[in-house]
CSV table of C-alpha atoms in Angstrom, one decimal:
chain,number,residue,atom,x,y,z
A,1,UNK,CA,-2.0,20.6,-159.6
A,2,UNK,CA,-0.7,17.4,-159.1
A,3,UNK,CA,2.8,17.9,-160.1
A,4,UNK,CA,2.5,20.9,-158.0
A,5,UNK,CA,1.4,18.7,-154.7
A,6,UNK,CA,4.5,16.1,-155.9
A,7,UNK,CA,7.2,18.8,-155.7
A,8,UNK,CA,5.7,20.5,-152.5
A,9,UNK,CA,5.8,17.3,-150.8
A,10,UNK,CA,9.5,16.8,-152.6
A,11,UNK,CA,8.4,13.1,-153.7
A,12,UNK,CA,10.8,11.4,-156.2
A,13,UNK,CA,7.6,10.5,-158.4
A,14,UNK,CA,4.1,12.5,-159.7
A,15,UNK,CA,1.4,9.3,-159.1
A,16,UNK,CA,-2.2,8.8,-159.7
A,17,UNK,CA,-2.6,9.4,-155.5
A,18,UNK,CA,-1.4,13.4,-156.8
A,19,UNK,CA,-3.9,13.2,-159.8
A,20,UNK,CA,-6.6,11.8,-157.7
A,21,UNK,CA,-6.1,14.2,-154.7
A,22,UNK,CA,-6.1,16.8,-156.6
A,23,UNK,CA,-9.2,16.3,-158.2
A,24,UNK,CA,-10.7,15.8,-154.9
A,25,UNK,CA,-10.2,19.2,-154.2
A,26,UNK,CA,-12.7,22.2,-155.3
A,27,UNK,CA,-10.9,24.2,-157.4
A,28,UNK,CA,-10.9,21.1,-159.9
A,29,UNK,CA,-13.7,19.8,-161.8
A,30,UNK,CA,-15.9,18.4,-160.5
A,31,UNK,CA,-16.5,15.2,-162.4
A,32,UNK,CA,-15.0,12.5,-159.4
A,33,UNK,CA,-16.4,14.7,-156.9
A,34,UNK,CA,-20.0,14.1,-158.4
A,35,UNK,CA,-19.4,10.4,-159.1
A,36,UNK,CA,-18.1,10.0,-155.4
A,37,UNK,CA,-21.9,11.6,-154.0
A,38,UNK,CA,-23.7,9.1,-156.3
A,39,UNK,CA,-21.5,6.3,-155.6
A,40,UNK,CA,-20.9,6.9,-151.8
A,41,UNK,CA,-22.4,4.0,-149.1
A,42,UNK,CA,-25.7,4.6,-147.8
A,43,UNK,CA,-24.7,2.8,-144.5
A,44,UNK,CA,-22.3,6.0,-143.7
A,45,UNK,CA,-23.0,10.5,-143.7
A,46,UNK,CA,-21.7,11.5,-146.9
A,47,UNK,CA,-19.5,14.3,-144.6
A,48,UNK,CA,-17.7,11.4,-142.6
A,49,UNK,CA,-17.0,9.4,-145.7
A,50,UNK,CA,-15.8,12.2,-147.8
A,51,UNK,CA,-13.6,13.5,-145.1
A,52,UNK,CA,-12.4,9.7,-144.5
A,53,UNK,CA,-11.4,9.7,-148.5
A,54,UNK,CA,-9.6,13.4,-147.2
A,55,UNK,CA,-7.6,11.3,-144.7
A,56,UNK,CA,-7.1,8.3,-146.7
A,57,UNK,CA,-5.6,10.0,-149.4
A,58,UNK,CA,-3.1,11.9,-147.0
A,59,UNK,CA,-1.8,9.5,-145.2
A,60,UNK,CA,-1.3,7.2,-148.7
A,61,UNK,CA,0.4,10.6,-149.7
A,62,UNK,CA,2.9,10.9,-146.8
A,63,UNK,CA,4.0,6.9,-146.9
A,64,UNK,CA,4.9,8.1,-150.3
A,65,UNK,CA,8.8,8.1,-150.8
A,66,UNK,CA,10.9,11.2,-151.4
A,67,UNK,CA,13.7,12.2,-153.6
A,68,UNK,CA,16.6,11.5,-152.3
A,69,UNK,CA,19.2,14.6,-151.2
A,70,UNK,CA,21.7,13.9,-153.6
A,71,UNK,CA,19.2,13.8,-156.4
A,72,UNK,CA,17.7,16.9,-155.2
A,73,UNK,CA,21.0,19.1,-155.2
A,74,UNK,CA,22.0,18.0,-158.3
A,75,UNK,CA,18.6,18.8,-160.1
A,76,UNK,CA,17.4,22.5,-160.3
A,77,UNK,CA,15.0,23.4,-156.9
A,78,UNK,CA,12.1,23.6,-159.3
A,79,UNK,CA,12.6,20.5,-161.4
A,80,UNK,CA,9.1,18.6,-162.0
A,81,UNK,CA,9.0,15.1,-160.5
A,82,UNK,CA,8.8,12.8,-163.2
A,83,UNK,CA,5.5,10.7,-163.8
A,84,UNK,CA,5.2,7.7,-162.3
A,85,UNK,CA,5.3,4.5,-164.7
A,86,UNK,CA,1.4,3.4,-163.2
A,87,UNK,CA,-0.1,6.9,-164.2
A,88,UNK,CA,1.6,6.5,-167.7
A,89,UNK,CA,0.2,3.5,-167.9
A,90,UNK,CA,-3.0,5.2,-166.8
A,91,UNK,CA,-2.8,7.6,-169.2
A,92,UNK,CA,-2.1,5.3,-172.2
A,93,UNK,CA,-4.8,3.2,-171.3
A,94,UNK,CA,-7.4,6.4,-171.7
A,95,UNK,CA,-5.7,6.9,-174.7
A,96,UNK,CA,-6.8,3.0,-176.0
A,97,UNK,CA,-10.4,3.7,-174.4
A,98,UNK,CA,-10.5,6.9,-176.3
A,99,UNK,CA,-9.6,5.6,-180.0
A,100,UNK,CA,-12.5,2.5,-179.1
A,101,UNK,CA,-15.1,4.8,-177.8
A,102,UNK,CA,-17.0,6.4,-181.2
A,103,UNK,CA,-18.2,9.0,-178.6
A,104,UNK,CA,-14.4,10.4,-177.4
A,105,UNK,CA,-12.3,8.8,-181.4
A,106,UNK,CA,-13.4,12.5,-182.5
A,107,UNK,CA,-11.7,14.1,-179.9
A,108,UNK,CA,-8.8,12.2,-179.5
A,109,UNK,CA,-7.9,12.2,-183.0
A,110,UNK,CA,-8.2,15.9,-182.8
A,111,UNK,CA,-6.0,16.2,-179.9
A,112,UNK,CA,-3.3,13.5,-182.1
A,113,UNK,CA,-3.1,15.8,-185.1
A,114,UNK,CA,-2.7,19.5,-183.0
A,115,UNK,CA,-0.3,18.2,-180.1
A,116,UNK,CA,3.3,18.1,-180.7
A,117,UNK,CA,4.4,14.8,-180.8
A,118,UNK,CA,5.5,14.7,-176.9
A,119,UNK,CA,2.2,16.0,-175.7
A,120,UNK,CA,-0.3,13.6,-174.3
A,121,UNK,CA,-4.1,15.1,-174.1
A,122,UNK,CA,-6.9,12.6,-172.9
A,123,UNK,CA,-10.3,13.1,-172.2
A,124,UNK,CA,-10.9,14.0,-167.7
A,125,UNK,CA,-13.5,11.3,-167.5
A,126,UNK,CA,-11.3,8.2,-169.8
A,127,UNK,CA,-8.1,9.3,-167.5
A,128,UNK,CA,-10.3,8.7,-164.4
A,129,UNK,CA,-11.5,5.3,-165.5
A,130,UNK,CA,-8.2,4.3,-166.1
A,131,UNK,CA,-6.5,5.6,-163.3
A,132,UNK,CA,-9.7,3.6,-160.8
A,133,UNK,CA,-7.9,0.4,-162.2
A,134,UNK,CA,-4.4,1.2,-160.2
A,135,UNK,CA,-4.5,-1.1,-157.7
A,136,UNK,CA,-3.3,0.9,-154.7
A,137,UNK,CA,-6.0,4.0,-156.0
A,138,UNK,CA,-8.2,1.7,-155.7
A,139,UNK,CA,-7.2,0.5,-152.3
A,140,UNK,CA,-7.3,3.7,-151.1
A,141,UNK,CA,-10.8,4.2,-152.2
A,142,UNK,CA,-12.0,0.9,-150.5
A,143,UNK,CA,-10.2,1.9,-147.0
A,144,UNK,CA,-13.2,4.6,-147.5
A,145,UNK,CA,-15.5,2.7,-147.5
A,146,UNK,CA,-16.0,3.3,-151.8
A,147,UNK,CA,-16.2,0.8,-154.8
A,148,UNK,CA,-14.0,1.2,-157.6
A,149,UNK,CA,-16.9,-0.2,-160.0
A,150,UNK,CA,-19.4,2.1,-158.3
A,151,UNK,CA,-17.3,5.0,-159.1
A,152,UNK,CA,-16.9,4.3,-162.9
A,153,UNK,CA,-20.6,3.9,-163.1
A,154,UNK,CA,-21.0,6.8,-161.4
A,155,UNK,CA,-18.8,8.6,-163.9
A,156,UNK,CA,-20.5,6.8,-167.1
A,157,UNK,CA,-23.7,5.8,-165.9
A,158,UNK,CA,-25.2,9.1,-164.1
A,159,UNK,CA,-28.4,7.7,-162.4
A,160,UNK,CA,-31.4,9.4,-163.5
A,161,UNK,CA,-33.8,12.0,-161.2
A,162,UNK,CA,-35.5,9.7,-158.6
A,163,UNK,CA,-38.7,11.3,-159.1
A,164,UNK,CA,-38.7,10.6,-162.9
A,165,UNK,CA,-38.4,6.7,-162.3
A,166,UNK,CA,-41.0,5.0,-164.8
A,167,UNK,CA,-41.5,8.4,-167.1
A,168,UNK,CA,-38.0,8.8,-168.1
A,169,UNK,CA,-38.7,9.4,-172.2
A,170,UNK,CA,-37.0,6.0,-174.1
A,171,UNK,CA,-34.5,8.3,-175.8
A,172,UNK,CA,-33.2,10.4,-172.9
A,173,UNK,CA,-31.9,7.1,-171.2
A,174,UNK,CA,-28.7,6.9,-170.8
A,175,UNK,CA,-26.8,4.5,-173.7
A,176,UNK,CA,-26.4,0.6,-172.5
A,177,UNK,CA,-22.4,0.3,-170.3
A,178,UNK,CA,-20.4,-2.7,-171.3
A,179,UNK,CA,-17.9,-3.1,-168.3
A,180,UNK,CA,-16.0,-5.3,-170.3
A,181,UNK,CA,-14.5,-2.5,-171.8
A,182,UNK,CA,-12.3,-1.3,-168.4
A,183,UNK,CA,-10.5,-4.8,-168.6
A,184,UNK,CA,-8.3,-6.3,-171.1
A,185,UNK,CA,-9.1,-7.3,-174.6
A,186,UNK,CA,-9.1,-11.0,-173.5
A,187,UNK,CA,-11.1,-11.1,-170.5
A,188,UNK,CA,-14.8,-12.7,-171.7
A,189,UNK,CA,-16.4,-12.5,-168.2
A,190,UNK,CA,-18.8,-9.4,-169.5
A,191,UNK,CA,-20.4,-9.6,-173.0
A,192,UNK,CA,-19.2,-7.3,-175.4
A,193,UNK,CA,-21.1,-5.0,-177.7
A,194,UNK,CA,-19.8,-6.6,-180.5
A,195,UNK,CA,-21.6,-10.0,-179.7
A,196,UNK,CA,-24.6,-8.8,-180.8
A,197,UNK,CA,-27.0,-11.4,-179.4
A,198,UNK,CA,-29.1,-8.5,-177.8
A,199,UNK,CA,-31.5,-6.7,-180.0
A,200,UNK,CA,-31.7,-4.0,-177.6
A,201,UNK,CA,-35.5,-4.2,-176.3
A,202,UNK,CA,-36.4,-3.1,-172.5
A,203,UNK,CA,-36.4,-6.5,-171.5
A,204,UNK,CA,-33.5,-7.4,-173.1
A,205,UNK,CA,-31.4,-4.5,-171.2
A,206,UNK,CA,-33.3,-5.0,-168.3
A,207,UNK,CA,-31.8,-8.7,-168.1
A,208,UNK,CA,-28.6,-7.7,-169.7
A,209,UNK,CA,-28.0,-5.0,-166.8
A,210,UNK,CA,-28.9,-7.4,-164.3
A,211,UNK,CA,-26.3,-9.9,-165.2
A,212,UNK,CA,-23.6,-7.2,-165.0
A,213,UNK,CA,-24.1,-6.4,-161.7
A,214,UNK,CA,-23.7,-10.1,-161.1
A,215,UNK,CA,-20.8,-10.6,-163.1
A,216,UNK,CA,-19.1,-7.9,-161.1
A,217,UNK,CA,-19.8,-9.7,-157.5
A,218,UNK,CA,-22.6,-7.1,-156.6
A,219,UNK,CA,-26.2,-7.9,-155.3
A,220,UNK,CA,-28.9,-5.7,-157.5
A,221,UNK,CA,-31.2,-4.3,-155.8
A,222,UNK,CA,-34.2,-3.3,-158.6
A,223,UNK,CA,-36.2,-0.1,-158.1
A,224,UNK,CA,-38.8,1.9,-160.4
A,225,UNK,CA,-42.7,1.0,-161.2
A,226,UNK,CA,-40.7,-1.6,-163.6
A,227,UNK,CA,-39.0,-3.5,-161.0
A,228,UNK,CA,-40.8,-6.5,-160.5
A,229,UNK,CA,-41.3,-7.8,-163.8
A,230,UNK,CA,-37.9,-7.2,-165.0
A,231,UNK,CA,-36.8,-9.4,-161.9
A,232,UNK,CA,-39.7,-11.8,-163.0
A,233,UNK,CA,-38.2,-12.0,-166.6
A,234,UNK,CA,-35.2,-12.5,-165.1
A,235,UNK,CA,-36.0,-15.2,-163.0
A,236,UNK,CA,-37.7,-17.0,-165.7
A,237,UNK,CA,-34.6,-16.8,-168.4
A,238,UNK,CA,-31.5,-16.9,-166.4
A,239,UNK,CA,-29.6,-20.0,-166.3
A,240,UNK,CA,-29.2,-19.8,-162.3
A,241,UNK,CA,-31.5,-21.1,-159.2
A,242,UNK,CA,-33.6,-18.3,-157.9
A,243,UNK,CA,-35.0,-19.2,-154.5
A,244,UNK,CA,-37.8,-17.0,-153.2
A,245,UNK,CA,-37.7,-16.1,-149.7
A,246,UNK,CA,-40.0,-14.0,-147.5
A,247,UNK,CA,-41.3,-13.2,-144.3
A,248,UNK,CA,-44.3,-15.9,-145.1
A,249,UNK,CA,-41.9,-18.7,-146.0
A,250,UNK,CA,-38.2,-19.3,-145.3
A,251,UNK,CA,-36.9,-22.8,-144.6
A,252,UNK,CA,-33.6,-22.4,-143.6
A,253,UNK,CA,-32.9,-26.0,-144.0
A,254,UNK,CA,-33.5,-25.5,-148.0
A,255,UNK,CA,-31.7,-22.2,-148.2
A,256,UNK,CA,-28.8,-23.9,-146.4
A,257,UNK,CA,-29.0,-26.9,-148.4
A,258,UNK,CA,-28.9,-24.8,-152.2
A,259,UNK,CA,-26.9,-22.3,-151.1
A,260,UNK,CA,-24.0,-25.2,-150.4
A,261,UNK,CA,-24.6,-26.7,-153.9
A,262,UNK,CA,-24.4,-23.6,-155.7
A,263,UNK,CA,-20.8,-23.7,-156.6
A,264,UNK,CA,-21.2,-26.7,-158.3
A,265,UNK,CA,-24.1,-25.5,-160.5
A,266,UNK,CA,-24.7,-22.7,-162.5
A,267,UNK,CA,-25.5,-20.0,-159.4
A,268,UNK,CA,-28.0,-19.7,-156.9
A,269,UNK,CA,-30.4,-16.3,-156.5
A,270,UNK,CA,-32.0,-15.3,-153.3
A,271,UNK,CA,-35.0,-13.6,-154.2
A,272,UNK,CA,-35.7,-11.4,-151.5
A,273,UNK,CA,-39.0,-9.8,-153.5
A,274,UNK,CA,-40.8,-6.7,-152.6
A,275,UNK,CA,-38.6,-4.7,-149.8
A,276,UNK,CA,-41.9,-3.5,-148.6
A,277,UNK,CA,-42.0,-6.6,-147.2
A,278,UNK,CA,-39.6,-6.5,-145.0
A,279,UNK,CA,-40.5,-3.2,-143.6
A,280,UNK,CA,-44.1,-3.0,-142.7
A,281,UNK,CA,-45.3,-1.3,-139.8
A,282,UNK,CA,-46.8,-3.9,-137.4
A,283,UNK,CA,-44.0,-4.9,-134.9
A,284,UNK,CA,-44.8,-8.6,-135.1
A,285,UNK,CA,-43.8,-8.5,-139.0
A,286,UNK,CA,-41.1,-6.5,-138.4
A,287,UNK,CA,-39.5,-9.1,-136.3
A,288,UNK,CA,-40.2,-11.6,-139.4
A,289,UNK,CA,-38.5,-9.0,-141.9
A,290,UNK,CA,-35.3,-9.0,-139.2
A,291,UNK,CA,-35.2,-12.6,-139.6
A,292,UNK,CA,-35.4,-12.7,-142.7
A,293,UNK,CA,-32.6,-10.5,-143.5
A,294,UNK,CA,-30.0,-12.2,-140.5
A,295,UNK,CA,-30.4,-15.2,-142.2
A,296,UNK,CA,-30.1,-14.1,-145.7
A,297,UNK,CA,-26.7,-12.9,-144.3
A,298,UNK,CA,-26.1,-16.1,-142.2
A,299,UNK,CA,-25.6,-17.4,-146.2
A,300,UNK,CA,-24.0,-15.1,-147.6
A,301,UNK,CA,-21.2,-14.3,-145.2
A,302,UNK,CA,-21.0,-18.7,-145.2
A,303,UNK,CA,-20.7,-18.5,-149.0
A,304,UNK,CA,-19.0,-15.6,-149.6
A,305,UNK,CA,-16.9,-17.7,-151.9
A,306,UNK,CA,-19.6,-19.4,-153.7
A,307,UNK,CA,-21.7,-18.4,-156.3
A,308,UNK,CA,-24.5,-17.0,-154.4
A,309,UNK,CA,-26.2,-13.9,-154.8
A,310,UNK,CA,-29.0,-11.8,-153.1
A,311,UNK,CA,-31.8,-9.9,-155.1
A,312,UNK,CA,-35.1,-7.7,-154.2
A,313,UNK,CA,-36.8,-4.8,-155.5
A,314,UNK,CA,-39.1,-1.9,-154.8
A,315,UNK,CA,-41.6,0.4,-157.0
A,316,UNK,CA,-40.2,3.5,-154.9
A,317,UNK,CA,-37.1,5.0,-154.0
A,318,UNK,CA,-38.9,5.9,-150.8
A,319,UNK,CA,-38.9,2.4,-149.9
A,320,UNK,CA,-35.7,1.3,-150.5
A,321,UNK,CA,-34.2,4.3,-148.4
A,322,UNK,CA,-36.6,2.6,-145.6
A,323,UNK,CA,-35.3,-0.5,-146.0
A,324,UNK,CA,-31.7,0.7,-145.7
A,325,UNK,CA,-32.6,3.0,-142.9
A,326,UNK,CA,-33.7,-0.4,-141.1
A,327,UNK,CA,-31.1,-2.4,-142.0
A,328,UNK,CA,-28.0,0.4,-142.4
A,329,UNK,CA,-24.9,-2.6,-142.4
A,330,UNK,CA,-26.7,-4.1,-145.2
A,331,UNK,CA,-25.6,-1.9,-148.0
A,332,UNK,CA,-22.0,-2.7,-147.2
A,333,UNK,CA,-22.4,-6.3,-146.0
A,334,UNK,CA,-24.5,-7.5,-148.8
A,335,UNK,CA,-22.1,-5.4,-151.7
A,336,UNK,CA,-25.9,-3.8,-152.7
A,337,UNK,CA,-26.1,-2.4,-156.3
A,338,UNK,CA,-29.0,0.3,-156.9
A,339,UNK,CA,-30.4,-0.5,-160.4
A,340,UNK,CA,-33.1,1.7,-161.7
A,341,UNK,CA,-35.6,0.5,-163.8
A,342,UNK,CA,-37.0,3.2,-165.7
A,343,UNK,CA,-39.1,1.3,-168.4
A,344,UNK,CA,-42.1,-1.1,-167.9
A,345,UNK,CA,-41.9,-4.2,-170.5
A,346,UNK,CA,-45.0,-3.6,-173.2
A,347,UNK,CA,-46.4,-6.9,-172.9
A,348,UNK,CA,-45.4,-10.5,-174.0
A,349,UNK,CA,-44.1,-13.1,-172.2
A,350,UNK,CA,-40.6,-12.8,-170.4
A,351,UNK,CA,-39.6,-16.3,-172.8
A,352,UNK,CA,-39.9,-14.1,-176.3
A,353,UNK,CA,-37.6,-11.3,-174.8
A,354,UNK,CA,-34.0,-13.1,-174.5
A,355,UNK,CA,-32.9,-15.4,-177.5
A,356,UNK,CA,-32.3,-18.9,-175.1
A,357,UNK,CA,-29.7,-20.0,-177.0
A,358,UNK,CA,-27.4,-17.0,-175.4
A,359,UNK,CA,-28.7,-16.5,-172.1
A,360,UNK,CA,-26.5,-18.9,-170.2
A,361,UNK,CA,-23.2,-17.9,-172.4
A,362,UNK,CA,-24.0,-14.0,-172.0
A,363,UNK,CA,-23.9,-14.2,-168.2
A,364,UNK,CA,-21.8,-17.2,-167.2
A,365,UNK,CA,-19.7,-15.7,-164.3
A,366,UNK,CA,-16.7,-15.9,-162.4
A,367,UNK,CA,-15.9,-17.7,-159.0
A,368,UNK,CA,-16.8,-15.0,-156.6
């Protein structure tokens, strides 16, 4: 389909804007198109974003350039374009992913022995990944108001059934995501699976899939009836400041003041707590919530350079959609990051879950 929509529109090149276009639309699988209604933004209708992707794509389509008339004439009418060195790229990347992955190595190594030798056959789901890491896909996808990194969890990392949040059975969890994996073989910001320093306890992914979301730039925002003492455990173990804030007690002086030092220490953490909080019913705490959240923006659109970073959490879904509801620009403003928790910690105190000698090296994290 996508060399089809290259030659229709008589472009010199197939890209990963054909691939991706075409798997936007329904006769294809539907694989992005499910990863794109989990990963969309809250703060827009999933019609008007969706059809803003539509648009997006086109118009990245027709700035596209075309064969050239001399080219075409001398070529047969239905000649293919050729692929485009970024999706070959693309593809071979899939192809690396695919021979690390244990999951996909059967498959591929299938696909290697029954192929002729100038056949290429990847898994839909690696292709994808690799194919989000194009730079202009990936622009294309922001002018929409999507995340690249949302997307590939999306694709990965399916979220579970809302209503199952705190009874999801240990082994129907999906397996832990190492992001580390989508970037080059050199790149240390994310831990890798082979480090090992993890023995794989809730707590320990708990506070392992925290500091991801942190690594990548993104704000978590914690629910399930496990919530709040995985953001306790993580307060108490991770090498940054966490500063609670709340509708009973925000000094804006102090917040100021560590928010400006944070770049030169390890991070700071504004702990936002309980989101019920911020959305009760009485109008006179309401207007504290409101002031609570323009000032945690007031910081963070200061700092947006700095190593600062905003976290809260809910024991419902329920409440979280309120609090987005309420505050609809937050979800884009703060760079949110939905992370169920779907396990409650069996007892023990958060300092015998995470080994201290690998807490700060585990999650250290780039400049923003």
């Amino acid at each position: 389909a996508a060399v089809v929509s290259a030659r229709r529109r008589a472009h010199a090149q197939t890209t990963s804007l054909h691939l991706i276009s075409a798997l936007l639309a329904p006769p294809a699988p539907p694989l992005l198109r499910d990863a794109l209604a989990r990963a969309r933004s809250a703060a827009y209708a999933p019609r008007v974003q969706l059809k803003a992707l539509e648009l997006c794509f086109a118009v990245s389509l027709d700035r596209l350039p075309s064969a050239s008339s001399s080219s075409s004439a001398s070529g047969a009418d239905n000649a293919e374009p050729p692929v485009s060195n970024s999706l070959m790229a693309a593809v071979k990347r899939s192809q690396a992913n695919q021979r690390r992955n244990p999951d996909t190595f059967h498959f591929y190594h299938q696909a290697a022995t029954a192929q002729a030798p100038a056949a290429v056959k990847v898994e839909l789901s690696q292709l994808v990944l690799a194919i989000l890491d194009d730079p202009l896909v990936s622009r294309v996808f922001g002018d929409a108001g999507f995340h690249s990194g949302d997307i590939k969890l999306a694709i990965l990392r399916p979220a579970p059934p809302m209503p199952m949040l705190g009874r999801l059975p240990t082994r129907s969890r999906p397996p832990p995501l190492f992001l580390c994996s989508f970037a080059a073989a050199d790149d240390a910001d994310v831990p890798s699976p082979a480090a090992g320093s993890l023995a794989g306890g809730t707590g320990e992914e708990n506070f392992r899939r925290i500091g991801e979301v942190l690594a990548r730039g993104r704000n978590p925002m914690l629910v399930g009836v496990g919530a709040a003492s995985a953001a306790a455990d993580f307060a108490a173990l991770s090498p940054y400041r966490v500063l609670p804030v709340g509708t009973s007690s925000i000094d804006q002086t102090e917040l100021g003041l560590a928010a400006a030092m944070a770049s030169a220490t390890s991070g700071l953490i504004i702990s936002i707590g309980d989101l019920k909080e911020l959305v009760p019913d009485d109008g006179e705490l309401q207007e504290m919530g409101r002031r609570v959240v323009a000032e945690v923006t007031r910081v963070l659109e200061t700092h947006r350079a700095g190593r600062v970073w905003v976290m809260g959490w809910s024991a419902t879904y329920e409440t979280y959609l309120t609090f987005l509801s309420k505050f609809p620009l937050l979800d884009k403003d703060w760079e949110l990051q939905l992370l169920p928790i779907t396990a409650v910690r069996a007892g023990g105190s958060p300092a015998a879950l995470i080994p201290q000698a690998t807490t700060a090296a585990a999650f250290s994290k780039p400049a923003r």
